[in-house]
Short mmCIF file of C-alpha atoms and ligand atoms in Angstrom, two decimals:
data_model
loop_
_atom_site.label_atom_id
_atom_site.label_comp_id
_atom_site.label_asym_id
_atom_site.label_seq_id
_atom_site.Cartn_x
_atom_site.Cartn_y
_atom_site.Cartn_z
CA MET A 1 -22.43 45.12 -139.85
CA SER A 2 -20.23 46.90 -137.30
CA ASP A 3 -18.24 44.83 -134.82
CA ALA A 4 -20.50 45.96 -131.98
CA ALA A 5 -23.62 45.00 -133.95
CA ALA A 6 -22.14 41.59 -134.79
CA VAL A 7 -21.34 40.94 -131.12
CA HIS A 8 -24.89 41.89 -130.12
CA ALA A 9 -26.40 39.75 -132.90
CA GLU A 10 -24.42 36.77 -131.66
CA LEU A 11 -25.45 37.30 -128.04
CA VAL A 12 -29.19 37.57 -128.76
CA GLU A 13 -28.92 34.49 -130.97
CA ARG A 14 -27.20 32.57 -128.21
CA ALA A 15 -29.97 33.51 -125.76
CA GLU A 16 -32.63 32.52 -128.29
CA GLN A 17 -31.00 29.12 -128.78
CA ALA A 18 -30.77 28.60 -125.02
CA ALA A 19 -34.49 29.38 -124.61
CA MET A 20 -35.40 26.97 -127.42
CA LYS A 21 -33.32 24.24 -125.87
CA LEU A 22 -34.90 24.67 -122.43
CA GLU A 23 -38.34 24.83 -124.03
CA LYS A 24 -38.04 21.18 -125.07
CA GLU A 25 -37.92 20.21 -121.40
CA ARG A 26 -40.70 22.55 -120.30
CA ASN A 27 -43.46 20.99 -118.23
CA ASN A 28 -46.83 22.52 -119.09
CA ARG A 29 -48.86 21.53 -116.04
CA TRP A 30 -48.85 25.15 -114.76
CA TYR A 31 -47.50 26.91 -117.84
CA PRO A 32 -49.90 29.73 -118.82
CA SER A 33 -52.23 29.26 -121.75
CA PHE A 34 -53.63 32.77 -122.13
CA HIS A 35 -50.90 34.81 -120.43
CA VAL A 36 -47.64 35.94 -121.94
CA ALA A 37 -44.61 34.00 -120.70
CA ALA A 38 -41.26 33.20 -122.25
CA ARG A 39 -40.99 29.95 -124.19
CA SER A 40 -38.80 28.90 -121.24
CA GLY A 41 -36.60 30.48 -118.60
CA TRP A 42 -37.31 33.43 -116.35
CA ILE A 43 -39.24 36.63 -116.98
CA ASN A 44 -39.99 39.69 -114.89
CA ASP A 45 -41.18 43.20 -115.78
CA PRO A 46 -43.09 44.01 -118.98
CA ASN A 47 -40.90 46.35 -121.04
CA GLY A 48 -41.22 48.40 -124.22
CA LEU A 49 -45.01 48.10 -124.51
CA SER A 50 -45.97 49.81 -127.76
CA PHE A 51 -47.95 49.60 -130.98
CA PHE A 52 -45.54 49.47 -133.91
CA ASN A 53 -45.74 48.16 -137.48
CA GLY A 54 -49.42 47.36 -137.01
CA ARG A 55 -48.78 45.10 -134.02
CA TYR A 56 -48.73 45.31 -130.25
CA GLN A 57 -45.15 44.82 -129.10
CA VAL A 58 -44.63 43.26 -125.71
CA PHE A 59 -41.07 42.92 -124.41
CA TYR A 60 -40.11 41.65 -120.98
CA GLN A 61 -37.14 41.18 -118.69
CA HIS A 62 -35.81 37.76 -119.56
CA HIS A 63 -33.17 35.28 -118.53
CA ALA A 64 -33.10 32.57 -121.16
CA TYR A 65 -30.38 30.42 -119.61
CA SER A 66 -32.36 29.25 -116.58
CA ALA A 67 -35.71 29.67 -114.84
CA TYR A 68 -34.09 32.11 -112.38
CA TRP A 69 -33.20 35.79 -112.56
CA GLY A 70 -29.79 36.30 -114.18
CA PRO A 71 -28.11 38.71 -116.60
CA MET A 72 -31.13 40.48 -118.01
CA HIS A 73 -32.13 40.45 -121.68
CA TRP A 74 -35.32 41.69 -123.31
CA GLY A 75 -37.54 38.87 -124.59
CA HIS A 76 -40.24 39.70 -127.12
CA VAL A 77 -43.69 38.66 -128.34
CA SER A 78 -46.09 40.53 -130.61
CA SER A 79 -49.77 40.49 -131.42
CA GLU A 80 -52.19 42.10 -133.81
CA ASP A 81 -55.03 42.18 -131.28
CA MET A 82 -53.58 41.59 -127.77
CA VAL A 83 -55.03 38.05 -127.68
CA THR A 84 -53.26 36.28 -130.56
CA PHE A 85 -49.51 36.21 -130.02
CA ARG A 86 -46.45 35.03 -131.83
CA ARG A 87 -43.01 34.70 -130.34
CA GLU A 88 -40.31 37.02 -131.59
CA HIS A 89 -36.54 36.68 -131.34
CA VAL A 90 -34.83 37.77 -128.10
CA ALA A 91 -34.42 41.52 -128.69
CA LEU A 92 -31.66 42.85 -126.43
CA ALA A 93 -28.70 41.23 -124.69
CA PRO A 94 -25.94 42.70 -122.52
CA SER A 95 -23.18 43.46 -125.03
CA ILE A 96 -21.60 46.85 -124.24
CA GLU A 97 -19.72 48.13 -121.20
CA ALA A 98 -22.71 50.23 -120.03
CA ASP A 99 -25.08 47.23 -119.91
CA ARG A 100 -22.41 44.68 -119.06
CA ASP A 101 -24.40 43.09 -116.19
CA GLY A 102 -27.90 43.51 -117.56
CA VAL A 103 -30.26 45.17 -120.00
CA PHE A 104 -32.70 46.30 -117.34
CA SER A 105 -36.26 47.58 -117.66
CA GLY A 106 -37.43 50.36 -119.92
CA SER A 107 -39.95 51.50 -122.49
CA ALA A 108 -40.35 51.97 -126.25
CA VAL A 109 -41.82 54.72 -128.41
CA VAL A 110 -42.12 55.28 -132.15
CA GLY A 111 -39.97 58.16 -133.48
CA ASP A 112 -40.86 60.47 -136.36
CA ASP A 113 -38.40 58.51 -138.50
CA GLY A 114 -40.68 55.47 -138.15
CA LYS A 115 -38.21 53.54 -135.96
CA LEU A 116 -38.92 51.96 -132.61
CA TYR A 117 -36.85 53.62 -129.87
CA ALA A 118 -36.21 51.37 -126.88
CA TYR A 119 -34.88 53.10 -123.76
CA TYR A 120 -33.53 50.83 -121.07
CA THR A 121 -31.24 50.87 -118.06
CA GLY A 122 -27.72 49.63 -118.56
CA HIS A 123 -26.70 47.91 -115.34
CA ARG A 124 -23.18 47.32 -114.00
CA TRP A 125 -22.21 45.93 -110.63
CA ASN A 126 -19.07 47.56 -109.31
CA ASN A 127 -17.67 44.17 -108.33
CA MET A 128 -19.08 42.57 -111.52
CA PHE A 129 -21.02 40.11 -109.39
CA ASN A 130 -23.57 41.47 -106.91
CA ASP A 131 -24.91 44.56 -105.11
CA ASP A 132 -22.45 44.41 -102.18
CA ASP A 133 -20.13 47.09 -103.57
CA GLY A 134 -22.84 49.12 -105.26
CA ALA A 135 -23.90 49.41 -108.87
CA LEU A 136 -23.76 51.89 -111.70
CA GLN A 137 -26.95 52.41 -113.70
CA VAL A 138 -27.38 54.60 -116.78
CA GLN A 139 -30.14 55.05 -119.36
CA CYS A 140 -29.38 53.65 -122.82
CA LEU A 141 -31.01 53.69 -126.25
CA ALA A 142 -31.45 51.04 -128.95
CA THR A 143 -33.46 51.53 -132.15
CA SER A 144 -35.08 49.14 -134.58
CA GLU A 145 -36.59 49.40 -138.05
CA ASP A 146 -38.62 46.21 -137.79
CA GLY A 147 -39.14 45.94 -134.02
CA VAL A 148 -37.10 42.73 -133.95
CA VAL A 149 -33.45 43.57 -134.66
CA PHE A 150 -32.06 46.40 -132.54
CA THR A 151 -29.06 48.69 -132.99
CA LYS A 152 -27.56 50.00 -129.76
CA HIS A 153 -26.66 53.69 -129.44
CA GLY A 154 -25.16 53.49 -125.95
CA VAL A 155 -25.74 55.77 -122.98
CA VAL A 156 -28.11 58.75 -123.29
CA VAL A 157 -28.40 59.64 -119.57
CA GLU A 158 -25.31 59.22 -117.37
CA GLY A 159 -26.65 60.81 -114.20
CA PRO A 160 -24.71 61.51 -111.03
CA GLY A 161 -23.80 57.86 -110.37
CA LEU A 162 -26.55 57.03 -107.86
CA LYS A 163 -26.84 53.36 -106.91
CA HIS A 164 -30.52 53.02 -107.89
CA PHE A 165 -31.16 54.98 -111.09
CA ARG A 166 -33.32 53.01 -113.46
CA ASP A 167 -36.38 52.07 -115.51
CA PRO A 168 -36.86 54.88 -118.08
CA LYS A 169 -40.43 55.52 -119.28
CA VAL A 170 -40.58 57.84 -122.29
CA PHE A 171 -43.54 59.77 -123.74
CA ARG A 172 -44.14 62.85 -125.83
CA ILE A 173 -46.22 66.00 -125.37
CA ASP A 174 -46.34 68.77 -127.98
CA GLY A 175 -43.16 67.71 -129.72
CA ILE A 176 -41.07 67.37 -126.53
CA TRP A 177 -39.94 63.97 -125.29
CA TYR A 178 -40.07 63.28 -121.56
CA MET A 179 -38.26 60.51 -119.72
CA ILE A 180 -38.98 59.56 -116.13
CA PHE A 181 -37.19 56.93 -114.07
CA GLY A 182 -36.75 55.88 -110.45
CA ALA A 183 -33.86 56.94 -108.22
CA CYS A 184 -32.58 56.64 -104.68
CA SER A 185 -31.34 60.04 -103.48
CA GLU A 186 -28.12 60.45 -101.54
CA ASP A 187 -30.18 60.64 -98.35
CA ASN A 188 -31.98 57.40 -99.25
CA ARG A 189 -35.33 58.73 -100.43
CA GLY A 190 -37.34 57.19 -103.28
CA GLN A 191 -37.68 59.68 -106.14
CA VAL A 192 -38.87 59.98 -109.73
CA TRP A 193 -36.55 62.00 -111.97
CA MET A 194 -37.52 63.68 -115.22
CA TYR A 195 -35.39 64.50 -118.29
CA THR A 196 -36.47 66.07 -121.60
CA SER A 197 -35.28 65.89 -125.21
CA THR A 198 -36.22 67.27 -128.61
CA ASP A 199 -34.25 64.75 -130.72
CA MET A 200 -34.54 61.52 -128.67
CA PHE A 201 -30.73 61.26 -128.35
CA ASN A 202 -29.76 64.30 -126.26
CA TRP A 203 -31.44 64.45 -122.88
CA GLU A 204 -31.37 67.19 -120.25
CA PHE A 205 -32.24 67.06 -116.60
CA ASP A 206 -35.61 68.74 -116.02
CA ARG A 207 -36.49 68.14 -112.37
CA ILE A 208 -37.08 65.69 -109.57
CA LEU A 209 -40.73 65.20 -110.36
CA PHE A 210 -41.74 63.37 -107.21
CA GLU A 211 -40.37 62.21 -103.89
CA ASP A 212 -42.32 59.54 -102.03
CA PRO A 213 -43.59 61.11 -98.77
CA ASN A 214 -43.03 57.72 -97.16
CA PRO A 215 -39.50 57.92 -95.67
CA ASP A 216 -39.23 54.10 -95.69
CA ALA A 217 -39.32 54.04 -99.49
CA PHE A 218 -35.73 54.30 -100.69
CA MET A 219 -36.28 53.55 -104.39
CA LEU A 220 -39.29 53.80 -106.72
CA GLU A 221 -38.97 51.09 -109.35
CA CYS A 222 -40.64 51.20 -112.75
CA PRO A 223 -42.39 54.58 -112.53
CA ASP A 224 -44.95 55.47 -115.18
CA ILE A 225 -46.99 58.64 -115.62
CA PHE A 226 -49.97 59.22 -117.91
CA PRO A 227 -53.12 61.32 -118.14
CA LEU A 228 -56.61 59.96 -117.50
CA GLY A 229 -59.23 62.66 -118.04
CA ASP A 230 -57.86 65.90 -116.60
CA LYS A 231 -55.70 64.15 -113.98
CA TRP A 232 -52.31 62.46 -114.09
CA VAL A 233 -51.66 59.04 -112.63
CA LEU A 234 -48.18 58.29 -111.31
CA ILE A 235 -47.52 54.58 -110.88
CA TYR A 236 -44.45 53.33 -109.01
CA CYS A 237 -43.16 50.38 -107.04
CA PRO A 238 -41.64 51.53 -103.75
CA MET A 239 -38.80 49.47 -102.34
CA GLY A 240 -38.60 49.48 -98.57
CA PRO A 241 -42.10 49.93 -97.10
CA ARG A 242 -43.01 47.42 -94.45
CA LYS A 243 -46.14 45.30 -94.30
CA ASP A 244 -49.18 47.34 -93.32
CA ALA A 245 -52.34 45.42 -92.33
CA TYR A 246 -53.87 44.13 -95.58
CA GLN A 247 -51.75 46.46 -97.67
CA ALA A 248 -48.19 46.00 -98.91
CA ARG A 249 -48.01 42.35 -97.83
CA ASN A 250 -45.59 41.38 -100.59
CA SER A 251 -41.88 42.00 -100.56
CA HIS A 252 -42.60 44.14 -103.62
CA ASN A 253 -45.85 46.08 -104.15
CA ALA A 254 -47.07 48.29 -106.97
CA GLY A 255 -49.19 51.38 -106.37
CA TYR A 256 -50.14 54.82 -107.60
CA VAL A 257 -50.96 58.38 -106.66
CA VAL A 258 -53.18 60.71 -108.69
CA GLY A 259 -52.32 64.37 -109.16
CA ASP A 260 -52.08 67.42 -111.38
CA TRP A 261 -49.17 67.88 -113.70
CA ALA A 262 -48.25 69.90 -116.80
CA PRO A 263 -44.93 70.17 -118.68
CA GLY A 264 -42.53 72.47 -116.87
CA GLU A 265 -44.32 71.97 -113.54
CA ASP A 266 -43.92 69.89 -110.44
CA PHE A 267 -46.33 67.01 -109.83
CA LYS A 268 -49.03 67.95 -107.30
CA GLN A 269 -50.18 64.88 -105.44
CA LEU A 270 -53.94 64.80 -104.76
CA THR A 271 -54.44 61.30 -103.33
CA ASP A 272 -52.69 59.01 -100.91
CA TYR A 273 -50.71 56.03 -102.19
CA ARG A 274 -53.01 53.16 -103.18
CA LEU A 275 -52.30 49.64 -104.36
CA ILE A 276 -53.17 48.81 -107.95
CA ASP A 277 -53.74 45.14 -107.14
CA TRP A 278 -53.94 43.29 -103.83
CA GLY A 279 -52.70 39.85 -104.86
CA HIS A 280 -49.47 38.00 -104.08
CA ASN A 281 -48.05 38.40 -107.56
CA PHE A 282 -48.53 41.74 -109.22
CA TYR A 283 -45.51 43.96 -109.78
CA ALA A 284 -43.72 46.36 -112.11
CA PRO A 285 -46.76 47.32 -114.20
CA GLN A 286 -46.16 49.31 -117.35
CA THR A 287 -48.72 51.13 -119.48
CA PHE A 288 -49.00 52.34 -123.05
CA GLU A 289 -51.59 54.10 -125.15
CA ALA A 290 -53.37 51.89 -127.70
CA PRO A 291 -54.07 53.42 -131.14
CA ASP A 292 -57.70 54.03 -130.08
CA GLY A 293 -56.59 56.02 -127.01
CA ARG A 294 -57.14 53.37 -124.35
CA ARG A 295 -54.55 53.26 -121.56
CA ILE A 296 -53.47 49.62 -121.28
CA CYS A 297 -51.41 48.03 -118.52
CA TYR A 298 -49.53 44.76 -118.18
CA GLY A 299 -48.10 43.69 -114.82
CA TRP A 300 -45.56 41.03 -113.95
CA MET A 301 -46.77 37.97 -112.03
CA GLY A 302 -43.84 36.65 -110.06
CA SER A 303 -41.74 37.24 -107.00
CA PHE A 304 -38.10 38.04 -106.36
CA THR A 305 -38.16 36.56 -102.87
CA ILE A 306 -40.37 33.46 -102.93
CA GLY A 307 -39.78 31.25 -105.93
CA THR A 308 -42.30 29.04 -107.71
CA PRO A 309 -42.18 25.26 -108.06
CA SER A 310 -42.23 25.79 -111.84
CA GLN A 311 -38.71 27.21 -111.54
CA GLU A 312 -37.43 24.18 -109.69
CA THR A 313 -38.84 21.50 -111.95
CA ASP A 314 -40.64 22.86 -115.02
CA GLY A 315 -38.12 25.10 -116.78
CA TRP A 316 -39.91 28.41 -116.52
CA GLY A 317 -40.65 31.19 -114.03
CA GLY A 318 -42.88 34.24 -114.27
CA GLN A 319 -45.68 35.41 -116.54
CA LEU A 320 -47.41 38.69 -117.39
CA THR A 321 -50.96 39.53 -116.35
CA VAL A 322 -53.67 39.82 -118.97
CA PRO A 323 -53.69 43.30 -120.53
CA ARG A 324 -55.95 45.58 -118.51
CA GLU A 325 -57.61 48.84 -119.46
CA LEU A 326 -57.18 51.64 -116.92
CA SER A 327 -59.60 54.41 -115.98
CA LEU A 328 -60.31 56.68 -112.99
CA ASP A 329 -63.55 56.81 -111.03
CA GLU A 330 -64.85 60.00 -109.43
CA ASP A 331 -62.96 59.31 -106.19
CA LEU A 332 -59.75 59.09 -108.24
CA ASN A 333 -59.48 55.33 -107.77
CA LEU A 334 -57.65 53.56 -110.54
CA ILE A 335 -59.95 50.99 -112.15
CA ASN A 336 -58.23 48.08 -113.92
CA TYR A 337 -60.18 45.60 -116.00
CA PRO A 338 -59.28 43.07 -118.71
CA VAL A 339 -59.31 44.65 -122.18
CA ALA A 340 -62.47 43.89 -124.18
CA GLU A 341 -60.40 41.77 -126.61
CA ILE A 342 -60.10 39.04 -123.95
CA GLU A 343 -63.70 38.10 -124.79
CA LYS A 344 -62.46 36.91 -128.20
CA LEU A 345 -60.80 34.01 -126.40
CA ARG A 346 -64.11 32.74 -125.07
CA GLY A 347 -65.46 29.35 -126.07
CA GLU A 348 -68.94 28.03 -125.43
CA LYS A 349 -70.69 29.53 -122.43
CA THR A 350 -72.06 27.38 -119.60
CA GLU A 351 -74.92 29.24 -117.91
CA PHE A 352 -76.09 28.43 -114.43
CA GLY A 353 -78.72 31.20 -114.38
CA SER A 354 -80.03 32.53 -111.07
CA PHE A 355 -80.40 30.26 -108.07
CA VAL A 356 -80.08 30.07 -104.30
CA LEU A 357 -77.36 27.92 -102.79
CA GLY A 358 -78.75 26.89 -99.41
CA LEU A 359 -77.13 26.77 -95.98
CA ASN A 360 -73.69 25.11 -95.90
CA GLN A 361 -73.88 23.72 -99.43
CA ASP A 362 -71.29 22.89 -102.06
CA LYS A 363 -72.22 23.07 -105.72
CA VAL A 364 -69.84 21.59 -108.27
CA LEU A 365 -69.62 23.99 -111.21
CA LEU A 366 -66.91 22.20 -113.16
CA GLU A 367 -65.51 18.71 -112.73
CA GLN A 368 -62.36 19.70 -114.55
CA THR A 369 -61.08 23.21 -115.01
CA PRO A 370 -59.72 24.28 -118.37
CA PRO A 371 -58.17 27.74 -118.61
CA CYS A 372 -61.40 29.69 -118.16
CA GLU A 373 -63.28 32.70 -116.94
CA ILE A 374 -66.04 32.78 -114.30
CA LEU A 375 -68.56 35.62 -114.06
CA LEU A 376 -70.47 35.57 -110.79
CA ASP A 377 -73.09 38.12 -109.70
CA VAL A 378 -74.51 37.79 -106.21
CA ASP A 379 -77.33 39.70 -104.52
CA LEU A 380 -75.84 40.61 -101.16
CA SER A 381 -79.09 42.10 -99.84
CA VAL A 382 -80.47 38.56 -99.43
CA THR A 383 -77.21 36.60 -99.06
CA ASP A 384 -76.30 35.71 -95.50
CA SER A 385 -73.52 33.19 -96.11
CA GLU A 386 -70.45 34.36 -94.20
CA ARG A 387 -68.38 33.91 -97.31
CA VAL A 388 -69.25 33.54 -100.98
CA GLY A 389 -66.50 31.09 -101.81
CA LEU A 390 -65.20 29.37 -104.92
CA LYS A 391 -62.86 26.45 -104.48
CA ILE A 392 -60.63 26.56 -107.53
CA GLY A 393 -58.45 23.70 -108.73
CA LEU A 394 -60.03 21.39 -106.16
CA THR A 395 -58.48 17.94 -106.40
CA GLU A 396 -59.42 14.67 -104.75
CA ASP A 397 -57.03 15.29 -101.85
CA GLY A 398 -58.96 18.46 -100.95
CA SER A 399 -56.30 20.94 -102.01
CA HIS A 400 -57.55 24.10 -103.75
CA THR A 401 -57.33 27.87 -103.83
CA TYR A 402 -60.26 29.59 -102.18
CA VAL A 403 -61.49 32.79 -103.86
CA GLY A 404 -64.44 34.96 -102.95
CA TYR A 405 -66.15 37.54 -100.75
CA ASP A 406 -65.88 37.64 -96.97
CA SER A 407 -68.86 39.48 -95.48
CA LEU A 408 -67.22 39.80 -92.03
CA ALA A 409 -64.03 41.37 -93.28
CA GLU A 410 -65.86 43.07 -96.19
CA ARG A 411 -63.10 41.96 -98.48
CA ILE A 412 -62.47 39.99 -101.65
CA PHE A 413 -59.94 37.30 -100.92
CA VAL A 414 -57.59 34.80 -102.48
CA ASP A 415 -56.73 32.23 -99.82
CA ARG A 416 -54.00 29.74 -100.68
CA ARG A 417 -53.66 28.02 -97.33
CA LEU A 418 -54.69 24.72 -98.98
CA VAL A 419 -53.06 25.27 -102.36
CA GLY A 420 -51.54 22.16 -103.91
CA ASN A 421 -48.10 23.60 -104.65
CA GLY A 422 -45.95 26.60 -104.04
CA ASP A 423 -46.30 29.65 -101.84
CA ARG A 424 -49.33 29.82 -99.52
CA GLY A 425 -50.87 32.85 -97.82
CA TYR A 426 -53.89 35.09 -97.94
CA ARG A 427 -54.54 38.39 -99.70
CA ALA A 428 -57.68 40.49 -99.64
CA ALA A 429 -58.86 43.66 -101.33
CA PRO A 430 -61.48 46.01 -99.81
CA PHE A 431 -64.99 45.41 -101.13
CA PRO A 432 -66.38 48.69 -102.46
CA GLY A 433 -69.75 48.19 -100.70
CA GLY A 434 -73.32 47.98 -101.89
CA ASP A 435 -75.69 45.08 -102.51
CA LYS A 436 -74.19 43.86 -105.74
CA LEU A 437 -71.17 41.60 -105.75
CA SER A 438 -69.77 41.02 -109.20
CA LEU A 439 -66.69 38.85 -109.57
CA ARG A 440 -64.83 38.11 -112.77
CA ILE A 441 -62.21 35.43 -112.23
CA LEU A 442 -59.66 34.48 -114.86
CA ILE A 443 -58.19 31.06 -114.17
CA ASP A 444 -55.11 29.89 -116.02
CA ARG A 445 -53.17 26.71 -115.34
CA GLY A 446 -51.23 28.28 -112.50
CA SER A 447 -52.87 31.61 -111.68
CA VAL A 448 -56.03 33.46 -110.71
CA GLU A 449 -56.92 37.08 -111.44
CA VAL A 450 -59.98 38.33 -109.61
CA PHE A 451 -61.71 41.55 -110.69
CA VAL A 452 -64.26 43.08 -108.34
CA ASN A 453 -67.30 45.05 -109.53
CA GLY A 454 -65.89 46.03 -112.92
CA GLY A 455 -62.27 46.39 -111.80
CA VAL A 456 -62.64 48.69 -108.77
CA GLN A 457 -60.19 46.28 -107.12
CA SER A 458 -58.26 43.27 -108.32
CA VAL A 459 -56.40 40.39 -106.71
CA THR A 460 -53.75 38.57 -108.77
CA SER A 461 -51.95 35.50 -107.49
CA PHE A 462 -50.21 32.36 -108.62
CA ALA A 463 -52.17 29.24 -107.69
CA PHE A 464 -50.54 25.93 -108.63
CA PRO A 465 -53.03 23.07 -108.25
CA ASN A 466 -52.28 19.40 -107.79
CA ALA A 467 -52.52 16.85 -110.60
CA GLY A 468 -55.77 15.07 -111.44
CA ASP A 469 -59.26 16.37 -112.04
CA ARG A 470 -59.42 19.97 -110.90
CA ALA A 471 -62.94 21.02 -110.00
CA VAL A 472 -64.53 24.40 -109.28
CA VAL A 473 -67.03 24.40 -106.44
CA LEU A 474 -69.27 27.19 -105.11
CA SER A 475 -69.52 27.05 -101.34
CA SER A 476 -71.80 28.65 -98.75
CA GLU A 477 -70.90 28.95 -95.07
CA SER A 478 -73.41 29.33 -92.25
CA GLY A 479 -75.93 30.98 -94.55
CA SER A 480 -77.15 30.96 -98.14
CA ILE A 481 -76.02 32.62 -101.37
CA THR A 482 -78.41 34.23 -103.86
CA VAL A 483 -76.81 34.09 -107.28
CA ASP A 484 -78.17 36.43 -109.96
CA ARG A 485 -75.90 35.16 -112.68
CA LEU A 486 -73.17 32.58 -113.05
CA ASP A 487 -71.49 32.07 -116.43
CA ILE A 488 -68.35 30.15 -117.26
CA TYR A 489 -66.39 30.36 -120.51
CA PRO A 490 -63.36 28.26 -121.44
CA LEU A 491 -60.63 30.56 -122.77
CA ASP A 492 -58.54 29.72 -125.82
CA THR A 493 -54.75 29.95 -125.81
CA ILE A 494 -53.11 33.20 -126.96
CA TRP A 495 -50.44 31.32 -128.95
CA GLU A 496 -51.22 31.51 -132.64
CA ASP A 497 -49.38 28.29 -133.43
CA GLU A 498 -51.17 26.29 -130.72
CA ARG A 499 -54.74 27.13 -131.72
CA GLN A 500 -56.83 24.23 -133.02
C1 FRU B 1 -38.24 45.61 -111.10
C2 FRU B 1 -36.77 45.60 -111.46
C3 FRU B 1 -36.38 46.88 -112.17
C4 FRU B 1 -35.14 46.48 -112.94
C5 FRU B 1 -35.48 45.07 -113.33
C6 FRU B 1 -34.30 44.15 -113.37
O1 FRU B 1 -38.82 44.38 -111.03
O2 FRU B 1 -35.98 45.40 -110.30
O3 FRU B 1 -36.19 47.98 -111.31
O4 FRU B 1 -34.92 47.31 -114.04
O5 FRU B 1 -36.43 44.59 -112.39
O6 FRU B 1 -34.66 42.88 -113.84
#
């Protein structure tokens, strides 16, 4: 083993040991059961999503030494089916000059030599400490034969030394490799840059593929581009835009534009910028193509600006969303919906059938809420309740998260004004219209993911309930609710070694 490899091996081992130590103190009251999270410590963006050696590989930005963001590593889990996971060793640690202050986000692809190629941003602060004196970011490469132990190859894209210059996403078309990443131009505009390569090591500047028309956006984090049908979807996370009515309420928001693109051409934008998800905690999504051709996306549930109580007391912070399949509808809206495999986690169904909940009624659906999934279909043509509401995680003291449909605002909401713990606030996605309301709500110990009418919109938020029995209650307000179907399934854990 070379000296550099030995140093890296020691640093990933040290991080692994730190995570295992902190894991012993982890409090599970809000720790996810069917979402990917680190065994302990902090995570942010999904990285290196790929299918390699017969398994789905899911890496993520990770700080193993505390539940807060710190010098970034890549943590790692893998799965044969996207719903049964095992933990893998911490994959990448800062160990060379180029990534001295962090192994930042990036992607992974399988080369013709059968190795996994992980491209990531090497991050250095000029003052070795914080952003005040600027930073230097370059794109780096590490390869692996088994997907677990990585060999670093150093910098593959130096760039012109821009302050924000990060998050490489690599893909191949007709034998040519393409890399896109986000940049902040010298005049402070958010851009997506493109490089190409034929051998995966030598990269050449191709073009500035996209500049956000919004002049407030100074950096586009975690860009991703992929075809759906005959269109291309460009996902990015603009830094800078201010709050705008219901949209862009978070300090960090993830969205997309749809356009036409072909190798050697500029990207032609056909739609306006739209949010992928309207919740409090959905950021830095990354996609990959599954072996059967599906385009799958994981997002990060977390926040850089408003911490969670789990960080303060429970030894962990941040989780990934469930994997979601992406598609486009005829209006070029991006549909995102849990992959079909999630149904494999289902336990015994409780069916409530069809019924009418009368004026100003509460119906207890569950006395205690295990990690579960609720499927609710409502006939809006005969429903006159002002809201179709579900109180989730309702404890004796009245605290809960309120999720549902607001007929006045014509929106699907997650309202945390009475949440037991953590950040409050209200988020709401536009309801697509029509007489049929179909909600699919995934409830984990500390989160809700709400999918509207097959994934036309989604709302993803942390929701940390209080201790005690946590009920789910259906609630009508100043009118009645006509339910066509209401099914609830408990969902099993994704951790192989915790299954009964
Ligand atoms: C987005 C991001 C990326 C960066 C990483 C650092 O959440 O800021 O741009 O690579 O997180 O952890």
